[in-house]
């Protein structure tokens, strides 16, 4: 069974630009969550999507947005990039919404903002 | 606001020794996850604990959950070098059926020396 895939794996952008990251969950999984990992703030929850609906969102500015498609693939968009957005962005998939089900993490997208 | 505290944050130990990592959280929850992360890698799911008194074991690792004390432990028995990694606990706050995403501890950086 294929795991969670994320593209691209590495990305370098300039301040002010925008970026879109993609996540394909494990086949059959309908929930996708996104997390940001930085040395200073650790792992922080961004948002979760289930059946194309955003179920919850973490404490991040509106520059961070996402969506989920009917095939459960998800994209995350960050507009007007700031240096502080440099991080490892992880997505995780699970059968159903976070809570009682195991979450499987993808390899991550490492974003560097210069 | 849910707070998750792990201790110790850094642990250096010798092969063959036993040790315990502690994870305290600040609000009601009966759903706790343990993950392992190797340098430059994503998160690997170790255990999902879904009820008070839950105990799970895999090889040299054993995790338990005490929801009344709001405490989970990850016990390492007869440590081997391959267990060197950063270990995270993560909690889902109880929200009556909803889900707010995982809140992670800062991680315990474990080094096992020969």
Coordinates of C-alpha atoms in Angstrom, one line a residue:
Chain A
X1 CA 0.0 0.0 0.0
X2 CA 1.5 3.3 -1.0
X3 CA 2.2 5.8 1.7
X4 CA 1.5 9.5 1.9
X5 CA 3.2 11.5 -0.8
X6 CA 4.1 15.1 -0.8
X7 CA 5.3 17.3 -3.6
X8 CA 7.6 19.0 -4.0
X9 CA 10.0 17.7 -1.5
X10 CA 12.2 20.9 -1.5
X11 CA 11.3 24.4 -2.4
X12 CA 13.1 27.8 -2.3
X13 CA 11.0 30.9 -2.6
X14 CA 11.6 34.6 -2.2
X15 CA 9.8 36.8 0.3
X16 CA 6.5 38.1 -1.0
X17 CA 5.9 35.1 -3.4
X18 CA 3.3 32.5 -2.9
X19 CA 3.6 28.7 -2.8
X20 CA 1.4 25.7 -3.2
X21 CA 2.2 22.4 -1.6
X22 CA 0.5 19.1 -2.5
X23 CA -0.4 16.0 -0.5
X24 CA -1.8 12.7 -1.7
X25 CA -3.1 10.6 1.2
X26 CA -3.0 6.8 1.5
X27 CA -5.6 5.3 -0.8
X28 CA -9.0 5.1 1.0
X29 CA -8.1 7.8 3.6
X30 CA -10.4 10.7 3.6
X31 CA -8.8 13.0 6.2
X32 CA -5.8 15.1 5.6
X33 CA -4.1 17.3 8.1
X34 CA -1.3 19.8 7.7
X35 CA 1.5 20.6 10.2
X36 CA 4.3 23.1 10.3
X37 CA 7.6 22.1 11.9
X38 CA 10.2 24.7 12.9
X39 CA 13.2 24.5 15.3
X40 CA 11.7 27.3 17.4
X41 CA 8.0 26.5 17.5
X42 CA 8.1 22.8 17.0
X43 CA 5.2 21.0 15.4
X44 CA 2.1 23.1 15.0
X45 CA -1.3 22.1 13.6
X46 CA -2.4 24.1 10.5
X47 CA -5.7 22.6 9.4
X48 CA -7.6 19.4 8.7
X49 CA -9.7 18.5 5.8
X50 CA -12.3 15.7 5.6
X51 CA -14.5 15.1 2.6
X52 CA -13.5 18.4 1.0
X53 CA -14.4 20.4 4.1
X54 CA -12.1 22.2 6.5
X55 CA -12.9 20.8 9.9
X56 CA -10.6 22.9 12.0
X57 CA -7.8 25.4 11.7
X58 CA -4.8 26.1 13.9
X59 CA -3.6 29.5 15.0
X60 CA -2.1 30.7 11.8
X61 CA -2.7 33.9 9.7
X62 CA -5.1 33.9 6.8
X63 CA -2.1 33.7 4.4
X64 CA -2.2 30.0 5.1
X65 CA -5.0 28.3 3.3
X66 CA -5.9 24.9 1.9
X67 CA -8.3 22.8 0.1
X68 CA -9.2 19.2 -0.5
X69 CA -10.3 17.6 -3.7
X70 CA -12.9 14.9 -4.3
X71 CA -10.1 12.3 -4.6
X72 CA -8.9 13.4 -1.1
X73 CA -5.8 15.0 -2.4
X74 CA -5.0 18.2 -0.6
X75 CA -3.2 21.4 -1.4
X76 CA -1.9 24.0 1.0
X77 CA -1.2 27.6 -0.1
X78 CA 0.9 30.2 1.5
X79 CA 0.6 33.7 0.1
X80 CA 3.0 36.7 0.7
X81 CA 5.7 34.5 2.0
X82 CA 7.7 35.7 5.0
X83 CA 11.1 34.5 6.2
X84 CA 9.5 32.9 9.2
X85 CA 7.5 30.6 6.9
X86 CA 10.7 28.6 6.3
X87 CA 9.8 25.2 7.7
X88 CA 9.1 21.6 7.1
X89 CA 5.5 21.2 6.1
X90 CA 4.1 17.8 6.9
X91 CA 0.8 16.3 5.9
X92 CA -0.8 13.4 7.5
X93 CA -3.7 11.2 6.4
X94 CA -6.1 9.0 8.3
X95 CA -9.2 7.1 7.5
X96 CA -11.5 9.4 9.4
X97 CA -11.0 12.7 11.2
X98 CA -8.2 13.0 13.7
X99 CA -9.1 11.7 17.2
X100 CA -9.4 8.0 17.2
X101 CA -7.5 6.9 14.1
X102 CA -3.9 6.6 13.5
X103 CA -2.4 9.3 11.4
X104 CA 0.3 8.6 8.8
X105 CA 2.7 11.3 7.9
X106 CA 4.2 12.0 4.6
X107 CA 7.9 12.8 4.0
X108 CA 7.3 16.6 4.1
X109 CA 8.1 19.6 2.0
X110 CA 11.0 21.7 3.1
X111 CA 10.3 25.3 2.3
X112 CA 13.1 27.9 2.4
X113 CA 12.1 31.5 2.1
X114 CA 15.0 33.9 1.2
Chain B
X1 CA -5.3 26.2 25.5
X2 CA -4.0 22.7 25.5
X3 CA -0.4 22.4 26.6
X4 CA 1.7 19.3 26.2
X5 CA 4.9 19.0 28.1
X6 CA 7.5 16.4 27.6
X7 CA 10.5 15.6 29.9
X8 CA 13.3 15.3 29.6
X9 CA 13.8 17.2 26.4
X10 CA 17.3 15.7 26.0
X11 CA 18.4 12.3 27.1
X12 CA 21.7 10.6 26.7
X13 CA 21.9 7.1 27.9
X14 CA 24.0 3.9 27.5
X15 CA 23.0 0.8 25.7
X16 CA 21.4 -1.8 27.9
X17 CA 19.8 0.8 30.3
X18 CA 16.2 1.4 31.0
X19 CA 14.6 4.8 30.9
X20 CA 11.2 6.6 30.8
X21 CA 10.0 9.6 28.9
X22 CA 7.1 11.5 30.4
X23 CA 4.3 13.4 28.6
X24 CA 2.0 15.6 30.7
X25 CA -1.0 17.5 29.2
X26 CA -3.2 20.2 30.5
X27 CA -6.8 19.4 29.5
X28 CA -9.1 16.4 29.3
X29 CA -8.2 13.9 26.7
X30 CA -8.3 10.2 26.2
X31 CA -6.4 10.1 22.9
X32 CA -2.7 10.2 22.8
X33 CA -0.1 9.5 20.2
X34 CA 3.6 8.7 20.3
X35 CA 5.8 9.4 17.2
X36 CA 9.4 8.9 16.4
X37 CA 11.4 11.2 14.1
X38 CA 14.9 10.5 12.8
X39 CA 17.0 13.5 11.6
X40 CA 15.8 14.9 8.4
X41 CA 12.9 12.5 8.2
X42 CA 9.2 12.5 8.8
X43 CA 7.2 11.2 11.7
X44 CA 6.7 7.5 12.3
X45 CA 3.7 6.4 14.3
X46 CA 4.7 4.3 17.3
X47 CA 1.5 4.0 19.5
X48 CA -2.0 5.3 19.6
X49 CA -3.5 5.2 23.1
X50 CA -7.3 5.6 23.2
X51 CA -8.4 4.9 26.7
X52 CA -7.5 5.3 30.4
X53 CA -5.1 2.6 31.4
X54 CA -4.1 1.7 27.8
X55 CA -0.8 0.0 27.6
X56 CA 0.9 -0.9 24.3
X57 CA 4.3 -2.5 23.7
X58 CA 6.4 -2.9 20.6
X59 CA 9.8 -4.4 21.0
X60 CA 11.8 -2.5 23.6
X61 CA 9.2 0.3 23.8
X62 CA 6.1 0.4 26.0
X63 CA 3.6 3.3 26.2
X64 CA 0.9 3.8 28.8
X65 CA -1.8 6.4 29.4
X66 CA -3.3 7.6 32.7
X67 CA -6.1 10.1 31.7
X68 CA -6.8 11.0 35.3
X69 CA -3.3 12.1 35.9
X70 CA -3.1 13.5 32.4
X71 CA 0.1 11.6 31.9
X72 CA 1.6 9.2 29.4
X73 CA 4.9 7.4 29.6
X74 CA 7.1 5.9 27.0
X75 CA 9.4 3.3 28.6
X76 CA 12.5 2.1 26.9
X77 CA 13.9 -1.3 28.0
X78 CA 17.5 -2.4 27.4
X79 CA 18.1 0.5 25.0
X80 CA 20.0 -0.1 21.8
X81 CA 21.7 2.4 19.5
X82 CA 18.9 2.1 16.8
X83 CA 16.5 3.7 19.2
X84 CA 18.3 7.0 19.0
X85 CA 15.8 9.5 17.6
X86 CA 13.5 12.3 18.7
X87 CA 10.3 11.1 20.3
X88 CA 7.1 13.2 20.3
X89 CA 3.9 12.8 22.2
X90 CA 0.7 14.4 20.8
X91 CA -2.7 14.9 22.3
X92 CA -6.1 15.5 20.8
X93 CA -8.2 17.6 23.1
X94 CA -11.6 16.1 24.0
X95 CA -14.2 18.1 22.2
X96 CA -17.3 15.9 22.4
X97 CA -16.9 14.2 19.0
X98 CA -15.0 17.0 17.2
X99 CA -11.3 17.0 16.6
X100 CA -8.9 19.9 16.8
X101 CA -5.8 18.5 15.4
X102 CA -2.8 17.1 17.3
X103 CA -1.0 19.3 19.8
X104 CA 2.6 18.1 20.1
X105 CA 5.1 18.2 22.9
X106 CA 8.5 19.7 22.1
X107 CA 10.0 16.3 21.7
X108 CA 12.6 14.3 23.6
X109 CA 16.0 14.0 21.8
X110 CA 17.3 10.6 22.7
X111 CA 20.9 9.6 22.2
X112 CA 21.9 6.0 23.0
X113 CA 25.6 5.5 23.3
X114 CA 27.4 2.1 23.1

